Coordinates of C-alpha atoms and ligand atoms in Angstrom, one line a residue:
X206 CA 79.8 80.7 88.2
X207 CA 82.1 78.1 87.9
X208 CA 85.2 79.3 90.7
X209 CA 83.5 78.0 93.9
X210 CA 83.9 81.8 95.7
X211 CA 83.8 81.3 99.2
X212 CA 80.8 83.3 101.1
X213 CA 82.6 86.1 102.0
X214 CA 83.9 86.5 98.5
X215 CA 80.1 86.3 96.8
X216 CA 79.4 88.6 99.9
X217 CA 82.6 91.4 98.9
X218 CA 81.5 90.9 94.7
X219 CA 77.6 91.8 95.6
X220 CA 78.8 95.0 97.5
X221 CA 81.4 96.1 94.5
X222 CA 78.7 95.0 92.3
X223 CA 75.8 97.4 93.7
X224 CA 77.9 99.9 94.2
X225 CA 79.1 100.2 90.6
X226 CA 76.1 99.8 89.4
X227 CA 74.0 102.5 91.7
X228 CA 76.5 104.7 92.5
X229 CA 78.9 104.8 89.9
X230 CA 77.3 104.1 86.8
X231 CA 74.6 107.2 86.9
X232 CA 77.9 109.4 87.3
X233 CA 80.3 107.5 84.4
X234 CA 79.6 109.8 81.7
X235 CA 80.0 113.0 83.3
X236 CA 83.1 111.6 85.5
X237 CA 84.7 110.2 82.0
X238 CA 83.4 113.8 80.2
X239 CA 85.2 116.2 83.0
X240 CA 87.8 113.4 84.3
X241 CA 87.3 114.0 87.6
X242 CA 87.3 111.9 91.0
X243 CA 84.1 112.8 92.9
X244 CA 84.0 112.9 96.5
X245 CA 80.6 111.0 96.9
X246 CA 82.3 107.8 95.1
X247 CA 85.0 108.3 97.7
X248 CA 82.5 108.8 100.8
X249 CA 80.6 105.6 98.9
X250 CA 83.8 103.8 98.9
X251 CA 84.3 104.3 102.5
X252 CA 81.0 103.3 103.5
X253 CA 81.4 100.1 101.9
X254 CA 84.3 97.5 103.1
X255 CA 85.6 97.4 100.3
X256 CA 89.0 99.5 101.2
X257 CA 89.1 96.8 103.7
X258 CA 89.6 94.0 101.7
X259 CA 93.5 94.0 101.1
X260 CA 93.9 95.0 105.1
X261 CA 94.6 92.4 107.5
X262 CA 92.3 91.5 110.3
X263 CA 94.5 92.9 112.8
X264 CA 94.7 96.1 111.8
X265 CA 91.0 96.6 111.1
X266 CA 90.6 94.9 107.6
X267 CA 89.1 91.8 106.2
X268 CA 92.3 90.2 105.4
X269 CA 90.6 88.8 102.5
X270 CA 94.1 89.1 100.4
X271 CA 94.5 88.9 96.4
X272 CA 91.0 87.0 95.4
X273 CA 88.3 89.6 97.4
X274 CA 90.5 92.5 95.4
X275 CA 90.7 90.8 92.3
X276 CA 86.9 90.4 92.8
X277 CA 85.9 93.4 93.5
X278 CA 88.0 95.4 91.1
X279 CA 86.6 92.9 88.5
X280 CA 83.0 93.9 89.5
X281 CA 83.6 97.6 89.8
X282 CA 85.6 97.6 86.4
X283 CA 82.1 95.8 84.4
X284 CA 80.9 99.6 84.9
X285 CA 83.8 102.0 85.2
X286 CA 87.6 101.3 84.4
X287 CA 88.3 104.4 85.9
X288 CA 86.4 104.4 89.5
X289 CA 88.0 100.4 89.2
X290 CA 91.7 102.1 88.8
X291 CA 91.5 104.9 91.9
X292 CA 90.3 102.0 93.8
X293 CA 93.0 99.2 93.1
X294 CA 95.8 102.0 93.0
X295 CA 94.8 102.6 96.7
X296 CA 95.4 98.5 96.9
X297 CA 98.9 98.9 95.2
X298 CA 99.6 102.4 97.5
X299 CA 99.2 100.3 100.4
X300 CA 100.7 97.0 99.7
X301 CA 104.1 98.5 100.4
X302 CA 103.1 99.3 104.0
X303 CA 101.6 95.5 104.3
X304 CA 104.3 93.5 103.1
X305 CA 107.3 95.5 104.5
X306 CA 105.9 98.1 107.4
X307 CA 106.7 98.1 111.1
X308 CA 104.5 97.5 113.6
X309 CA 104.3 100.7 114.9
X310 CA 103.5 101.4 110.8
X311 CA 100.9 100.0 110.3
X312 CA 99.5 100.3 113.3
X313 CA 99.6 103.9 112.7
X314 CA 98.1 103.9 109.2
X315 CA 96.1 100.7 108.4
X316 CA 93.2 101.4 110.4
X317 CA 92.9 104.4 108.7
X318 CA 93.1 103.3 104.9
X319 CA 90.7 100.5 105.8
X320 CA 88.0 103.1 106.7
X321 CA 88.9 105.1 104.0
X322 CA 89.5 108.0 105.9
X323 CA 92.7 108.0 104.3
X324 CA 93.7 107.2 100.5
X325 CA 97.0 106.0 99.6
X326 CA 99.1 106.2 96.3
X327 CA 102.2 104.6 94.8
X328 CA 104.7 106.7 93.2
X329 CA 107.7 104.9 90.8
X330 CA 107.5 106.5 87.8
X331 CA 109.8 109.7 86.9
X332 CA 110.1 111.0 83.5
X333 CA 113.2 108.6 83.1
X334 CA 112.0 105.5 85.0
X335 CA 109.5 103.9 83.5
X336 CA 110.4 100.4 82.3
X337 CA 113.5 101.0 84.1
X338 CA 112.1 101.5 87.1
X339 CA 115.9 101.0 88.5
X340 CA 116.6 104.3 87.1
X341 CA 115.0 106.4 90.1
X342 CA 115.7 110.0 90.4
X343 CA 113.8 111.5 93.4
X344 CA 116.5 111.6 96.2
X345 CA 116.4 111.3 99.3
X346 CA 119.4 112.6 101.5
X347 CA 119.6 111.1 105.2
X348 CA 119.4 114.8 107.6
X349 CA 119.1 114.0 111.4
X350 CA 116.4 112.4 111.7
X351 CA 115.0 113.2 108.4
X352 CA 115.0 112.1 104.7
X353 CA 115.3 115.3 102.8
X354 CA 113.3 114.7 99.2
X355 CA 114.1 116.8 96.2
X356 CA 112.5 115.6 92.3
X357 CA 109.7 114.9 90.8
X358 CA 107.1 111.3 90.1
X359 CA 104.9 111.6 87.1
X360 CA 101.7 110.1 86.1
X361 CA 100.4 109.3 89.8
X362 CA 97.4 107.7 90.4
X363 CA 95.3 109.1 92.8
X364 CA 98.2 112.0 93.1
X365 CA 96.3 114.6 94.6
X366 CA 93.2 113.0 96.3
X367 CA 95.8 110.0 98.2
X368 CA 96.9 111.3 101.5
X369 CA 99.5 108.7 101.5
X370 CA 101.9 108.2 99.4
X371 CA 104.5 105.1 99.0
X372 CA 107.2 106.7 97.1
X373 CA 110.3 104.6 95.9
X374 CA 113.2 107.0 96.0
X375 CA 117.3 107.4 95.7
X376 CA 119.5 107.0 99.3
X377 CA 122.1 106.3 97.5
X378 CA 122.8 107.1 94.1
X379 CA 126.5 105.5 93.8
X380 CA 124.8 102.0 93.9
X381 CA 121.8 102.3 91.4
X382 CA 118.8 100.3 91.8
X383 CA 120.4 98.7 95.3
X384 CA 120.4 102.7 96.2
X385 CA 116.5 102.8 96.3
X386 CA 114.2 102.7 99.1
X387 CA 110.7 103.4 100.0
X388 CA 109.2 106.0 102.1
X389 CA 106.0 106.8 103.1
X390 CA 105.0 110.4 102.5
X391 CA 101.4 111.9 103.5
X392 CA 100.1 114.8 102.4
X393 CA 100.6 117.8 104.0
X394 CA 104.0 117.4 104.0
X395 CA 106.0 120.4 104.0
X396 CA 107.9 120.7 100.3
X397 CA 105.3 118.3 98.7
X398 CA 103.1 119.3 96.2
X399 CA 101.4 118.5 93.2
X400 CA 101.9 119.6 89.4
X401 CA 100.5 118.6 86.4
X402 CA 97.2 117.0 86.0
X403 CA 97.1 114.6 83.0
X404 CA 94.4 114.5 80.3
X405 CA 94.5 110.8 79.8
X406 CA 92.7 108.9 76.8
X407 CA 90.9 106.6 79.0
X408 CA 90.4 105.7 83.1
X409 CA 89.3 109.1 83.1
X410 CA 87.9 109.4 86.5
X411 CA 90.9 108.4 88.3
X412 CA 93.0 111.5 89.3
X413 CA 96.3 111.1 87.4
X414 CA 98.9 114.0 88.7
X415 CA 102.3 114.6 89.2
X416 CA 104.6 114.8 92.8
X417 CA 107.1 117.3 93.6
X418 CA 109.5 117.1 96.2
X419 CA 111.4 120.1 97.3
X420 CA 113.4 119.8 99.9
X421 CA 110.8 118.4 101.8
X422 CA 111.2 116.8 105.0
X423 CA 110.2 113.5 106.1
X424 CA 110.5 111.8 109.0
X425 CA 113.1 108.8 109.1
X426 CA 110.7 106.5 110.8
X427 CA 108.5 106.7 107.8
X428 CA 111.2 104.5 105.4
X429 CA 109.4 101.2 105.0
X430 CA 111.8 98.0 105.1
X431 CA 115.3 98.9 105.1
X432 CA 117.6 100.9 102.9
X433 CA 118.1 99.5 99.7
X434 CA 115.2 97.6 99.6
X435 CA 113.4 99.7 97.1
X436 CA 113.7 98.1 94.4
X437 CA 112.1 94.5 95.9
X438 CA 109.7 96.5 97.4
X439 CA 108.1 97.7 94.0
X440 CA 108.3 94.3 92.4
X441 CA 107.2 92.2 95.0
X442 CA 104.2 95.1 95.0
X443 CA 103.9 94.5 91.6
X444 CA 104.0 90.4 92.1
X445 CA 100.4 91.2 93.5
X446 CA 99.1 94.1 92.6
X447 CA 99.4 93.4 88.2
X448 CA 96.9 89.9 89.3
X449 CA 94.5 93.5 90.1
X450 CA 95.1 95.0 86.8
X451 CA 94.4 91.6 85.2
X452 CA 91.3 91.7 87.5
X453 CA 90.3 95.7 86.2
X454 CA 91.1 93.8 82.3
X455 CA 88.8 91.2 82.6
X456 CA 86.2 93.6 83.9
X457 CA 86.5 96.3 81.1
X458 CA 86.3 93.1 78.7
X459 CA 83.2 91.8 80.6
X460 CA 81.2 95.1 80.7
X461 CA 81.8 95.5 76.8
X462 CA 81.5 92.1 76.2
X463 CA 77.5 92.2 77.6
X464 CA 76.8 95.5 76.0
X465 CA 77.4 94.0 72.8
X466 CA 75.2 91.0 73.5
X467 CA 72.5 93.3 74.7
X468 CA 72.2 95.2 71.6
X469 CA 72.8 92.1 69.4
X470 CA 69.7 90.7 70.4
X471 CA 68.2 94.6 70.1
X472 CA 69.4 96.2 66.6
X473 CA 68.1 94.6 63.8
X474 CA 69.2 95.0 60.3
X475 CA 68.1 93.0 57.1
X476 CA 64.7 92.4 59.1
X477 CA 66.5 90.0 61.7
X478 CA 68.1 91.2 64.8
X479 CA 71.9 91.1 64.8
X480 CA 72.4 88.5 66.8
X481 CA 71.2 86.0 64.4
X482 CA 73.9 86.6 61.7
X483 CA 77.0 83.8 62.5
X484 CA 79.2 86.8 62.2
X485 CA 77.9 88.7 64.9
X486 CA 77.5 84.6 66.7
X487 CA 80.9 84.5 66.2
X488 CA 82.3 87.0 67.5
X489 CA 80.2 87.0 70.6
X490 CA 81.4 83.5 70.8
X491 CA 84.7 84.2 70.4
X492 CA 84.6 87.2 73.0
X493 CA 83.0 85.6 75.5
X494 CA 85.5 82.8 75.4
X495 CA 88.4 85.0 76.1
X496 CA 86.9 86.6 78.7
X497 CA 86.5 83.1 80.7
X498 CA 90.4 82.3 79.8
X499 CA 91.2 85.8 81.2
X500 CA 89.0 85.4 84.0
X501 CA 89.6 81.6 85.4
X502 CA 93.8 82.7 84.8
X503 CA 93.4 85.4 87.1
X504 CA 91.5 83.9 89.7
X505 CA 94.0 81.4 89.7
X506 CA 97.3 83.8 90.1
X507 CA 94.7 85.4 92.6
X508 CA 94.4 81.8 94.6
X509 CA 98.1 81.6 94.0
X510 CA 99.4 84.7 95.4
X511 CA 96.9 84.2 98.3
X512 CA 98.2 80.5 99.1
X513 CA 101.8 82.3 100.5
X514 CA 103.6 80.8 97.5
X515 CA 106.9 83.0 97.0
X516 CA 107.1 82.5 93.3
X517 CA 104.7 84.4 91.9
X518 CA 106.3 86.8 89.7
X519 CA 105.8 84.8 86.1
X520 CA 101.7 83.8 86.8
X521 CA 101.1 87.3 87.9
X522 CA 102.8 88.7 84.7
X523 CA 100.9 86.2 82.7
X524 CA 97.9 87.1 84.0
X525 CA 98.1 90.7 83.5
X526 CA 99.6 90.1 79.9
X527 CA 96.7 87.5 78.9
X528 CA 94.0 89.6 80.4
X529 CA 94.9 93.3 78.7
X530 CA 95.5 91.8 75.1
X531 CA 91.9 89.9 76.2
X532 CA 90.6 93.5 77.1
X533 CA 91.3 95.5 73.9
X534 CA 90.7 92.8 71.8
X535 CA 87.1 92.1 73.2
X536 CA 86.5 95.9 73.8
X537 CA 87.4 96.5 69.5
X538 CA 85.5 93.9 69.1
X539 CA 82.4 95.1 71.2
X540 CA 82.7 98.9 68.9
X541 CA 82.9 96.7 65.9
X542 CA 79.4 95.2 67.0
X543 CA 77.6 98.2 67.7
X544 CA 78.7 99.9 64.3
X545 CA 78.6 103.4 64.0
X546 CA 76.9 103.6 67.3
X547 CA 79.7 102.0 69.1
X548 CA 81.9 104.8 67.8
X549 CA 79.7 107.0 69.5
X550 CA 79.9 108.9 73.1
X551 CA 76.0 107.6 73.4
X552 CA 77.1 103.6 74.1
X553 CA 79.7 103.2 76.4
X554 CA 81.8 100.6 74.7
X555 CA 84.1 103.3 73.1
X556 CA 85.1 104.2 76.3
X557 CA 85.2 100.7 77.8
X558 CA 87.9 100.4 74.6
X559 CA 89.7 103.9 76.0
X560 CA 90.2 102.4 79.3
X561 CA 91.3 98.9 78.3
X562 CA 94.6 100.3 76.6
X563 CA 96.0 101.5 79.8
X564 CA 96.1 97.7 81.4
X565 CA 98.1 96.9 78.5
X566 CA 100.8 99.7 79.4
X567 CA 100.7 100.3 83.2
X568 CA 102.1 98.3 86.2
X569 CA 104.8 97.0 83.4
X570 CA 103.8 97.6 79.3
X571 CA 103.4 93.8 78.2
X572 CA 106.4 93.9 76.9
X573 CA 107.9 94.0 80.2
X574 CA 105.6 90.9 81.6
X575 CA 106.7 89.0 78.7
X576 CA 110.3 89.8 79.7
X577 CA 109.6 89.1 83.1
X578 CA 107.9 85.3 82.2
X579 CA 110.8 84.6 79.6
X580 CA 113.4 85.0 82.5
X581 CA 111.6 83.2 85.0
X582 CA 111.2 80.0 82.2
X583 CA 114.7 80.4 81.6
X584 CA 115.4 80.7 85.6
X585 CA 113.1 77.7 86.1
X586 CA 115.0 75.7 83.7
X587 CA 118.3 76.3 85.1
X588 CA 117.8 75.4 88.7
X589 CA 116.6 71.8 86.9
X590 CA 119.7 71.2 85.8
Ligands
LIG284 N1 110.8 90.1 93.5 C1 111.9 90.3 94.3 N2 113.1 90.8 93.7 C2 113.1 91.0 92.4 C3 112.0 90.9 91.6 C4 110.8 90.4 92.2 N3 109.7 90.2 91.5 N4 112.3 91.2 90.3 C5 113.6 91.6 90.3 N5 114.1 91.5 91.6 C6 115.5 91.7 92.0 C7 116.4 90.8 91.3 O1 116.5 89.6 91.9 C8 117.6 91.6 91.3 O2 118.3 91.5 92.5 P1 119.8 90.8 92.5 O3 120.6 91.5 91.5 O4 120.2 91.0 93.9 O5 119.5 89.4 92.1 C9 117.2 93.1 91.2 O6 115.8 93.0 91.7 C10 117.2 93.6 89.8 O7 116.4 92.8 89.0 P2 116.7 92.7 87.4 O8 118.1 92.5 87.1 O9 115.7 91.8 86.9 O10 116.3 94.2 87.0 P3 116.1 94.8 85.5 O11 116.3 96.3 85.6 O12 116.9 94.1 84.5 O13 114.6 94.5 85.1 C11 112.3 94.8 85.2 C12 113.6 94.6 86.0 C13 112.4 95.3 83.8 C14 111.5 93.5 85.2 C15 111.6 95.8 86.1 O14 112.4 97.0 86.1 C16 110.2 96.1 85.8 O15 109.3 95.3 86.2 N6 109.9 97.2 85.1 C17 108.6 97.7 84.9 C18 108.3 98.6 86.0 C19 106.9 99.0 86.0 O16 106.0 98.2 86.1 N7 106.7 100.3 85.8 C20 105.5 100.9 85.7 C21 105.2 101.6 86.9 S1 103.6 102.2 86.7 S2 102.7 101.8 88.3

């Protein structure tokens, strides 16, 4: 309403929009009830543009950058944090292959994620590098003219349905986080396969699995960048791809946000609908107030990131940190409105509050944007002087 979207951005937010809301919405309770990933939301997904978005033009995508996927996650989020999460996770698997692929590369795979033919995941996390994601694991030994993996990621998104996978691993385990480097891994990879499925409290329909490596072979031309840059390459992913969790926030907070001013002006109580008591006024006030902070800060590390500018880190961290406090306080407060039927599987706000906590843990817990913003101020500060 107030962000002067360009055409092609109203255009890309209509699509996500109808799609969430014809395709996706009649499934959410079942997928959120059986977590599970359907294929139809996948074909649906593929029929649409929207896995073009974060594609340049050149290799078959819109090029349409941070803003169309902050958009459209925003739009799918409103109706399911969990469709919202396979899709942007797909963003994040192939921002690795954007930023720091060959030619040859992306020649090779773009096309094919833009069509979405092919899905792609992001793999950091082992059961010791979380936070510290410096602390990688997974090695990869140089053989000929193979990498040779052997170890394990944990808590994948879209592990198992991606047919890609950007994996940040160990060349060289003497020099610690300068010894990681990323490789791209598909599928049917000899000596890669998939372990535990998660039960997760909330973004239940994403597929959430772990990777394992044995002595699986991959091809040296896969490495993406150089050796060593690892590391960068997961935080300058991150740079981008946390303005998309901010994005999926802000749409978990929206979607609750107008279920609870639906039923205000529905449930009465004393005689009087809801909605006329000042403490339900206020805190729909209130809500929807955060919401637009969350909303206009993200479009604006969205425009930002999108303008080339290289220092991006700290807005993008604030952004995601803002935006997931934004979303579990507005979801709590969207239950609290609804009462007892809040509570219950019947509305979906209790879920909309299950799938806001993860934005405040993944892509960096907010305790790691807030160290990430506090070094940058002190960084800034220093090259002042
Ligand atoms: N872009 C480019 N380079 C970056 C960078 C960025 N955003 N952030 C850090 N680096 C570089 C640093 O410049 C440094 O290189 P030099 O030593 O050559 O200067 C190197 O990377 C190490 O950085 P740093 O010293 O800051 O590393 P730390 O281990 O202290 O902290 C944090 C890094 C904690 C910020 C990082 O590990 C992080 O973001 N952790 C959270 C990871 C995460 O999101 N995990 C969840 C995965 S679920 S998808």
């Amino acid at each position: 309403m107030y962000y002067n979207l360009l055409e092609e951005e109203k255009m890309i937010k209509e699509v996500a929009k109808n799609l969430a809301e014809e395709k996706i919405k009649p499934l959410r309770e079942e997928m959120d009830r059986k977590s599970y990933f359907p294929p139809e939301i996948r074909e649906e997904f593929g029929r649409s543009d929207l896995l073009r978005i974060f594609v340049p033009e050149e290799y078959e995508g819109l090029g349409m950058g941070t803003m169309g996927m902050a958009l459209a996650i925003e739009e799918l989020s409103i109706v399911d944090g969990g469709c919202a999460a396979a899709f942007a996770a797909n963003g994040l698997g192939a921002t690795p292959l954007v930023l720091f692929g060959s030619e040859e590369q992306k020649k090779k795979y773009l096309p094919l994620i833009a069509s979405g033919e092919k899905w792609v995941a992001f793999a950091l996390t082992e059961p010791e590098a979380g936070s510290d994601a410096g602390n990688v694991k997974l090695k990869a030994d140089k053989d000929g003219d193979h990498y040779v993996l052997n170890g394990n990621k944990i808590f994948i998104t879209n592990g198992g349905e991606a047919d890609y996978y950007a994996v940040i691993v160990a060349t060289d385990r003497t020099k610690g986080m300068r010894g990681l480097s990323a490789i791209f891994v598909e599928k049917d990879t000899e000596g890669f396969s998939f372990g535990k499925e998660e039960d997760k409290m909330g973004i239940r329909a994403a597929p959430t699995r772990e990777l394992v490596f044995s002595d699986c072979k991959v091809p040296k031309e896969n490495l993406l960048g150089k050796e060593g840059m690892g590391f960068m390459i997961a935080m300058r992913t991150f740079d981008r791809t946390r303005a998309g969790i901010a994005a999926q926030a802000v749409g978990i907070a929206q979607g609750a946000l107008t279920e609870a001013i639906s039923y205000a002006n529905i449930r009465k109580q004393f005689g009087k609908r809801i909605g006329e008591f000042q403490a339900i006024q206020i805190k729909l006030a209130e809500m929807a107030t955060k919401v637009e902070a969350a909303r206009a800060l993200t479009y604006l590390t969205a425009r930002y990131i999108d303008s080339g500018a290289s220092n991006i880190s700290k807005i993008s961290s604030q952004a995601k940190l803002f935006a997931s406090d934004v979303a579990m306080e507005v979801t709590t407060e969207a239950v609290q409105v609804l009462g007892g039927y809040g509570y219950m599987k019947d509305y979906p706000v209790e879920k909309m509050m299950r799938d806001a906590k993860i934005t405040q843990i993944y892509e960096g817990t907010s305790e790691i944007q807030k160290l990430v913003i506090a070094r940058e101020l002190l960084k800034e500060d220093l090259r002042k002087k």
